[in-house]
Structure formats: structure tokens, C-alpha cells
Amino acid sequence: QSALTQPASLSGSPGQSITISCTATGSDIMIYNLISWYQQHPGKAPKVIISGVTQRPSGVSARFSGSKSGNTASLTISGLQAEDEADYYCSSYAGSRGHVFGPGTSVTVL
Amino acid sequence: QLQLQESGPGLVKPSETLSLTCTVSGDSFTRTDYYWGWVRQPPGKGLEWLGSIHYSGITYDNPSLKSRVTIFLDRSKKEFFLKLSSVTVADTAVYYCATGLQDAFAIWGQGTMVTVSS
């Protein structure tokens, strides 16, 4: 079964950088290189912060950056701020299989 | 500015069909590059894509839901709909409608909580 795996939680101090990984297992669900990242604060709808592996939508802070190597995509948050404390989900668009979400990573700012 | 709003019953009985409506405000409903989808999130858990529909009417849905999902749209009312059949308590979740290009959802509704219980 195709799936995406993410670390359950990560933490960092203000000003530090953290990287969240998203690894595809079981199939070629990253074959289209259409990886997105979503940020979700408690009680709020998700917000796309990266699409197409590296593209940042208008209005999203440049502190967020995306990359991909092989079957692993990554989201880096630079200069961590208190407002970055949230859940982060990766997603891969896999053609006829649609959108596959990772399990999410809870980021804590110490 | 494009906005989405979900509506529908907050309580559904087991084995019945869950029906939700997403109302679109703004001028983007006719965009041929946009897809309109449904995503849900059980309490305390992650996101699950249910299905999407293009303005042309072409749909595709999550294979894991074993054809329980139906999505359709009403162009004249600028609405699209979700029907999920044979619900169980495992279908209790916040249901979001969302839209964007084919590979990512750029705009989301605020979400609506649906509880499955007798």
C-alpha cells in the first residue's frame, strides 16, 4: 500500500531551523513531483505553504522552503518563530490515485 | 475573492448517507484549471482526501473508500456536493471543501463537524 511517512513531532528554539521529512513507501506516489505542504493551526483549516515541491504561494513567508531527493520530500522552516507552532502535512498528487496525505508532524517552538 | 462554505447535517445515523454542500462565492467556479475537492479530518487525526471534481464534471475519488463517495456540482448555483454512503462511526470527522489547481488545495472552507451516531 502506498503511503507517506513523517516524523510525529519535532521541536526547535526560536531562530533555529528545522526540517520535516516526508518519505514515500510502497509505490511511486511521488512520481509526478507534485508535492505540497500544508500548515494547520489548532481549530483552523489547513493552509498550503508549498506546492510543486518548491513553490511558495503568494503571501507565504520565505522562511518556508521545500525540496525533494528521491522518494523523500522535505520542508525546512528557517528562523523558527512562535507562530510556526502547528501541524504540518505533506501531500503527494498521484494522478488517478488522487491526493495522498502524510500523517502529519507536530512542530513545537520551545 | 474566492471563498468556500460547507453546510449540512451535523449528525448522521450509522448506515445512512452523509450529504454536504460547498457553496462557492467569487468568480472562480468556471475556471477550467481548478478542481473542487473534499478532505476530512477525524478528531485528533490527520487529513484524508475523499475525492475531487473538475468543472467539466470529471470526478475521481479515494480508492480506499470503496466507491462510497459521490461528488457532483451545480454550476448554476455555484455549489458542489459530497455524498458518503453507508457511514459508520469511523466517518466522524471535520469535513472540508477545498479548491485549487490539480495538485494542491489553495483555498479551503472553514470545515464542518459531522458526527455519526445513533
mmCIF file of C-alpha atoms in Angstrom:
data_model
loop_
_atom_site.group_PDB
_atom_site.id
_atom_site.type_symbol
_atom_site.label_atom_id
_atom_site.label_comp_id
_atom_site.label_asym_id
_atom_site.label_seq_id
_atom_site.Cartn_x
_atom_site.Cartn_y
_atom_site.Cartn_z
ATOM 1 C CA GLN A 1 0.000 0.000 0.000
ATOM 2 C CA SER A 2 1.273 3.443 -0.938
ATOM 3 C CA ALA A 3 1.910 5.762 1.972
ATOM 4 C CA LEU A 4 3.803 8.823 3.099
ATOM 5 C CA THR A 5 5.670 8.835 6.395
ATOM 6 C CA GLN A 6 6.576 11.855 8.525
ATOM 7 C CA PRO A 7 8.075 12.232 11.981
ATOM 8 C CA ALA A 8 5.303 12.558 14.548
ATOM 9 C CA SER A 9 6.856 15.586 16.200
ATOM 10 C CA LEU A 10 9.756 17.995 16.027
ATOM 11 C CA SER A 11 10.796 20.920 18.151
ATOM 12 C CA GLY A 12 13.190 23.824 17.973
ATOM 13 C CA SER A 13 14.088 27.075 19.660
ATOM 14 C CA PRO A 14 13.205 30.455 18.192
ATOM 15 C CA GLY A 15 15.614 31.377 15.431
ATOM 16 C CA GLN A 16 16.668 27.815 14.722
ATOM 17 C CA SER A 17 15.938 25.853 11.542
ATOM 18 C CA ILE A 18 14.108 22.549 11.433
ATOM 19 C CA THR A 19 13.483 20.149 8.567
ATOM 20 C CA ILE A 20 10.446 17.882 8.267
ATOM 21 C CA SER A 21 10.865 14.836 6.056
ATOM 22 C CA CYS A 22 8.174 13.096 4.027
ATOM 23 C CA THR A 23 9.088 9.694 2.608
ATOM 24 C CA ALA A 24 7.066 7.683 0.132
ATOM 25 C CA THR A 25 6.852 3.948 0.722
ATOM 26 C CA GLY A 26 5.306 1.100 -1.188
ATOM 27 C CA SER A 27 4.775 2.722 -4.559
ATOM 28 C CA ASP A 28 5.683 5.515 -6.899
ATOM 29 C CA ILE A 29 3.284 8.044 -5.435
ATOM 30 C CA MET A 30 5.904 10.778 -5.755
ATOM 31 C CA ILE A 31 6.451 10.058 -9.437
ATOM 32 C CA TYR A 32 4.774 13.261 -10.591
ATOM 33 C CA ASN A 33 6.905 15.506 -8.331
ATOM 34 C CA LEU A 34 3.719 17.221 -7.226
ATOM 35 C CA ILE A 35 4.431 17.550 -3.516
ATOM 36 C CA SER A 36 2.627 20.058 -1.354
ATOM 37 C CA TRP A 37 2.962 21.052 2.274
ATOM 38 C CA TYR A 38 0.146 22.321 4.470
ATOM 39 C CA GLN A 39 0.294 24.140 7.788
ATOM 40 C CA GLN A 40 -2.593 23.706 10.218
ATOM 41 C CA HIS A 41 -3.088 25.592 13.451
ATOM 42 C CA PRO A 42 -5.471 24.119 16.064
ATOM 43 C CA GLY A 43 -9.103 24.515 15.113
ATOM 44 C CA LYS A 44 -8.256 26.024 11.731
ATOM 45 C CA ALA A 45 -8.374 24.812 8.164
ATOM 46 C CA PRO A 46 -5.086 23.753 6.555
ATOM 47 C CA LYS A 47 -3.148 26.327 4.565
ATOM 48 C CA VAL A 48 -0.898 25.438 1.632
ATOM 49 C CA ILE A 49 2.630 26.751 2.157
ATOM 50 C CA ILE A 50 4.492 24.836 -0.569
ATOM 51 C CA SER A 51 3.280 23.307 -3.842
ATOM 52 C CA GLY A 52 5.082 21.680 -6.742
ATOM 53 C CA VAL A 53 7.872 20.607 -4.343
ATOM 54 C CA THR A 54 9.443 24.072 -4.063
ATOM 55 C CA GLN A 55 6.889 26.748 -4.993
ATOM 56 C CA ARG A 56 5.774 29.154 -2.309
ATOM 57 C CA PRO A 57 2.296 30.694 -2.840
ATOM 58 C CA SER A 58 1.979 34.446 -2.668
ATOM 59 C CA GLY A 59 1.964 35.661 0.911
ATOM 60 C CA VAL A 60 3.794 32.688 2.408
ATOM 61 C CA SER A 61 6.927 33.564 4.327
ATOM 62 C CA ALA A 62 10.265 32.938 2.619
ATOM 63 C CA ARG A 63 11.294 31.134 5.806
ATOM 64 C CA PHE A 64 9.486 28.099 4.404
ATOM 65 C CA SER A 65 11.255 26.137 1.688
ATOM 66 C CA GLY A 66 10.719 22.767 0.049
ATOM 67 C CA SER A 67 12.957 20.240 -1.615
ATOM 68 C CA LYS A 68 12.971 16.635 -2.786
ATOM 69 C CA SER A 69 15.538 13.923 -3.235
ATOM 70 C CA GLY A 70 14.493 10.520 -4.498
ATOM 71 C CA ASN A 71 11.471 9.316 -2.535
ATOM 72 C CA THR A 72 11.858 11.900 0.241
ATOM 73 C CA ALA A 73 10.491 15.426 0.215
ATOM 74 C CA SER A 74 11.467 17.936 2.875
ATOM 75 C CA LEU A 75 10.091 21.141 4.348
ATOM 76 C CA THR A 76 12.575 23.458 6.049
ATOM 77 C CA ILE A 77 11.458 26.207 8.380
ATOM 78 C CA SER A 78 14.234 28.738 8.904
ATOM 79 C CA GLY A 79 14.356 31.287 11.710
ATOM 80 C CA LEU A 80 11.710 29.445 13.694
ATOM 81 C CA GLN A 81 9.078 31.716 15.228
ATOM 82 C CA ALA A 82 6.379 31.125 17.824
ATOM 83 C CA GLU A 83 3.697 31.420 15.141
ATOM 84 C CA ASP A 84 5.199 28.417 13.325
ATOM 85 C CA GLU A 85 3.966 26.109 16.069
ATOM 86 C CA ALA A 86 1.429 23.992 14.187
ATOM 87 C CA ASP A 87 0.849 20.677 12.465
ATOM 88 C CA TYR A 88 2.443 20.194 9.064
ATOM 89 C CA TYR A 89 1.213 17.743 6.439
ATOM 90 C CA CYS A 90 2.910 16.695 3.237
ATOM 91 C CA SER A 91 0.776 15.625 0.303
ATOM 92 C CA SER A 92 1.573 13.954 -2.979
ATOM 93 C CA TYR A 93 -0.672 14.215 -6.005
ATOM 94 C CA ALA A 94 -0.504 10.790 -7.649
ATOM 95 C CA GLY A 95 -2.619 11.140 -10.777
ATOM 96 C CA SER A 96 -5.601 8.802 -10.815
ATOM 97 C CA ARG A 97 -4.889 7.906 -7.202
ATOM 98 C CA GLY A 98 -5.533 11.481 -6.230
ATOM 99 C CA HIS A 99 -4.065 13.187 -3.196
ATOM 100 C CA VAL A 100 -2.181 11.186 -0.586
ATOM 101 C CA PHE A 101 -1.525 12.957 2.719
ATOM 102 C CA GLY A 102 1.203 12.146 5.190
ATOM 103 C CA PRO A 103 0.250 11.548 8.845
ATOM 104 C CA GLY A 104 1.384 14.998 9.923
ATOM 105 C CA THR A 105 4.189 16.422 12.063
ATOM 106 C CA SER A 106 3.531 18.475 15.172
ATOM 107 C CA VAL A 107 6.065 21.299 15.461
ATOM 108 C CA THR A 108 6.724 22.822 18.865
ATOM 109 C CA VAL A 109 8.628 26.046 19.363
ATOM 110 C CA LEU A 110 10.476 25.798 22.670
ATOM 111 C CA GLN B 1 -12.139 36.842 -3.567
ATOM 112 C CA LEU B 2 -12.861 33.142 -3.708
ATOM 113 C CA GLN B 3 -14.421 31.701 -0.546
ATOM 114 C CA LEU B 4 -15.885 28.317 0.285
ATOM 115 C CA GLN B 5 -18.508 27.409 2.885
ATOM 116 C CA GLU B 6 -19.586 23.933 3.891
ATOM 117 C CA SER B 7 -23.106 23.165 5.086
ATOM 118 C CA GLY B 8 -25.088 20.093 6.047
ATOM 119 C CA PRO B 9 -26.315 18.000 8.981
ATOM 120 C CA GLY B 10 -24.011 17.757 11.939
ATOM 121 C CA LEU B 11 -25.375 14.348 12.961
ATOM 122 C CA VAL B 12 -25.897 11.298 10.773
ATOM 123 C CA LYS B 13 -27.057 7.833 11.814
ATOM 124 C CA PRO B 14 -24.950 4.739 11.100
ATOM 125 C CA SER B 15 -25.668 3.091 7.720
ATOM 126 C CA GLU B 16 -27.205 6.305 6.344
ATOM 127 C CA THR B 17 -25.775 8.675 3.723
ATOM 128 C CA LEU B 18 -23.845 11.785 4.713
ATOM 129 C CA SER B 19 -24.641 14.748 2.468
ATOM 130 C CA LEU B 20 -22.722 18.024 2.430
ATOM 131 C CA THR B 21 -22.819 21.141 0.282
ATOM 132 C CA CYS B 22 -19.981 23.519 -0.514
ATOM 133 C CA THR B 23 -21.078 26.988 -1.629
ATOM 134 C CA VAL B 24 -18.609 28.953 -3.699
ATOM 135 C CA SER B 25 -18.500 32.735 -3.616
ATOM 136 C CA GLY B 26 -16.402 34.645 -6.100
ATOM 137 C CA ASP B 27 -15.833 34.297 -9.827
ATOM 138 C CA SER B 28 -13.590 31.261 -9.985
ATOM 139 C CA PHE B 29 -16.172 28.496 -10.242
ATOM 140 C CA THR B 30 -15.837 28.426 -14.011
ATOM 141 C CA ARG B 31 -12.050 28.235 -14.049
ATOM 142 C CA THR B 32 -11.112 25.262 -16.187
ATOM 143 C CA ASP B 33 -7.857 24.702 -14.308
ATOM 144 C CA TYR B 34 -9.481 24.383 -10.884
ATOM 145 C CA TYR B 35 -10.515 21.208 -9.130
ATOM 146 C CA TRP B 36 -13.044 21.144 -6.300
ATOM 147 C CA GLY B 37 -12.467 18.588 -3.578
ATOM 148 C CA TRP B 38 -13.386 17.213 -0.199
ATOM 149 C CA VAL B 39 -10.957 16.433 2.609
ATOM 150 C CA ARG B 40 -11.815 15.177 6.071
ATOM 151 C CA GLN B 41 -10.085 15.025 9.438
ATOM 152 C CA PRO B 42 -11.245 12.724 12.257
ATOM 153 C CA PRO B 43 -10.880 14.244 15.730
ATOM 154 C CA GLY B 44 -7.214 14.347 16.722
ATOM 155 C CA LYS B 45 -6.099 12.687 13.490
ATOM 156 C CA GLY B 46 -4.685 13.616 10.108
ATOM 157 C CA LEU B 47 -6.099 14.681 6.765
ATOM 158 C CA GLU B 48 -7.730 12.293 4.296
ATOM 159 C CA TRP B 49 -8.627 13.232 0.734
ATOM 160 C CA LEU B 50 -12.066 11.928 -0.249
ATOM 161 C CA GLY B 51 -12.438 12.991 -3.867
ATOM 162 C CA SER B 52 -12.406 15.840 -6.362
ATOM 163 C CA ILE B 53 -14.402 17.107 -9.318
ATOM 164 C CA HIS B 54 -13.456 19.299 -12.257
ATOM 165 C CA TYR B 55 -15.759 21.955 -13.645
ATOM 166 C CA SER B 56 -16.302 19.651 -16.636
ATOM 167 C CA GLY B 57 -17.851 17.112 -14.287
ATOM 168 C CA ILE B 58 -14.986 14.635 -14.319
ATOM 169 C CA THR B 59 -14.549 13.112 -10.871
ATOM 170 C CA TYR B 60 -12.054 10.922 -9.098
ATOM 171 C CA ASP B 61 -12.153 9.617 -5.575
ATOM 172 C CA ASN B 62 -10.071 7.867 -2.939
ATOM 173 C CA PRO B 63 -9.942 4.139 -3.753
ATOM 174 C CA SER B 64 -9.779 3.273 -0.047
ATOM 175 C CA LEU B 65 -13.366 4.431 0.394
ATOM 176 C CA LYS B 66 -14.564 1.624 -1.870
ATOM 177 C CA SER B 67 -16.907 3.674 -4.055
ATOM 178 C CA ARG B 68 -18.877 5.127 -1.124
ATOM 179 C CA VAL B 69 -18.104 8.664 -2.341
ATOM 180 C CA THR B 70 -20.179 10.632 -4.846
ATOM 181 C CA ILE B 71 -19.241 14.180 -5.815
ATOM 182 C CA PHE B 72 -21.215 16.360 -8.185
ATOM 183 C CA LEU B 73 -21.738 20.035 -8.884
ATOM 184 C CA ASP B 74 -24.443 22.539 -9.751
ATOM 185 C CA ARG B 75 -22.928 25.213 -11.969
ATOM 186 C CA SER B 76 -25.947 27.493 -11.815
ATOM 187 C CA LYS B 77 -25.869 27.630 -8.015
ATOM 188 C CA LYS B 78 -22.044 27.589 -7.771
ATOM 189 C CA GLU B 79 -22.187 24.654 -5.414
ATOM 190 C CA PHE B 80 -20.616 21.224 -5.259
ATOM 191 C CA PHE B 81 -21.677 18.305 -3.147
ATOM 192 C CA LEU B 82 -20.419 15.290 -1.267
ATOM 193 C CA LYS B 83 -22.378 12.149 -0.573
ATOM 194 C CA LEU B 84 -20.798 9.409 1.531
ATOM 195 C CA SER B 85 -22.881 6.279 1.800
ATOM 196 C CA SER B 86 -23.132 3.587 4.488
ATOM 197 C CA VAL B 87 -21.468 5.694 7.162
ATOM 198 C CA THR B 88 -20.069 4.282 10.391
ATOM 199 C CA VAL B 89 -18.646 5.923 13.495
ATOM 200 C CA ALA B 90 -15.276 5.888 11.713
ATOM 201 C CA ASP B 91 -16.653 8.549 9.367
ATOM 202 C CA THR B 92 -16.992 11.047 12.222
ATOM 203 C CA ALA B 93 -14.777 13.961 11.231
ATOM 204 C CA VAL B 94 -14.452 17.589 10.274
ATOM 205 C CA TYR B 95 -15.227 17.756 6.570
ATOM 206 C CA TYR B 96 -13.558 20.448 4.472
ATOM 207 C CA CYS B 97 -14.269 21.519 0.936
ATOM 208 C CA ALA B 98 -11.288 22.940 -0.892
ATOM 209 C CA THR B 99 -10.149 24.051 -4.319
ATOM 210 C CA GLY B 100 -7.102 24.868 -6.371
ATOM 211 C CA LEU B 101 -5.029 23.543 -9.225
ATOM 212 C CA GLN B 102 -4.979 19.799 -9.744
ATOM 213 C CA ASP B 103 -2.072 19.104 -7.412
ATOM 214 C CA ALA B 104 -2.802 21.298 -4.388
ATOM 215 C CA PHE B 105 -5.672 22.879 -2.499
ATOM 216 C CA ALA B 106 -5.095 26.628 -2.266
ATOM 217 C CA ILE B 107 -8.446 27.663 -0.817
ATOM 218 C CA TRP B 108 -10.282 25.858 1.984
ATOM 219 C CA GLY B 109 -13.618 26.221 3.673
ATOM 220 C CA GLN B 110 -13.720 26.555 7.435
ATOM 221 C CA GLY B 111 -14.835 22.941 7.851
ATOM 222 C CA THR B 112 -17.952 21.367 9.278
ATOM 223 C CA MET B 113 -18.083 18.709 12.001
ATOM 224 C CA VAL B 114 -20.138 15.625 11.218
ATOM 225 C CA THR B 115 -20.798 13.048 13.903
ATOM 226 C CA VAL B 116 -22.046 9.559 13.097
ATOM 227 C CA SER B 117 -24.119 8.259 15.976
ATOM 228 C CA SER B 118 -27.428 6.575 16.603
#
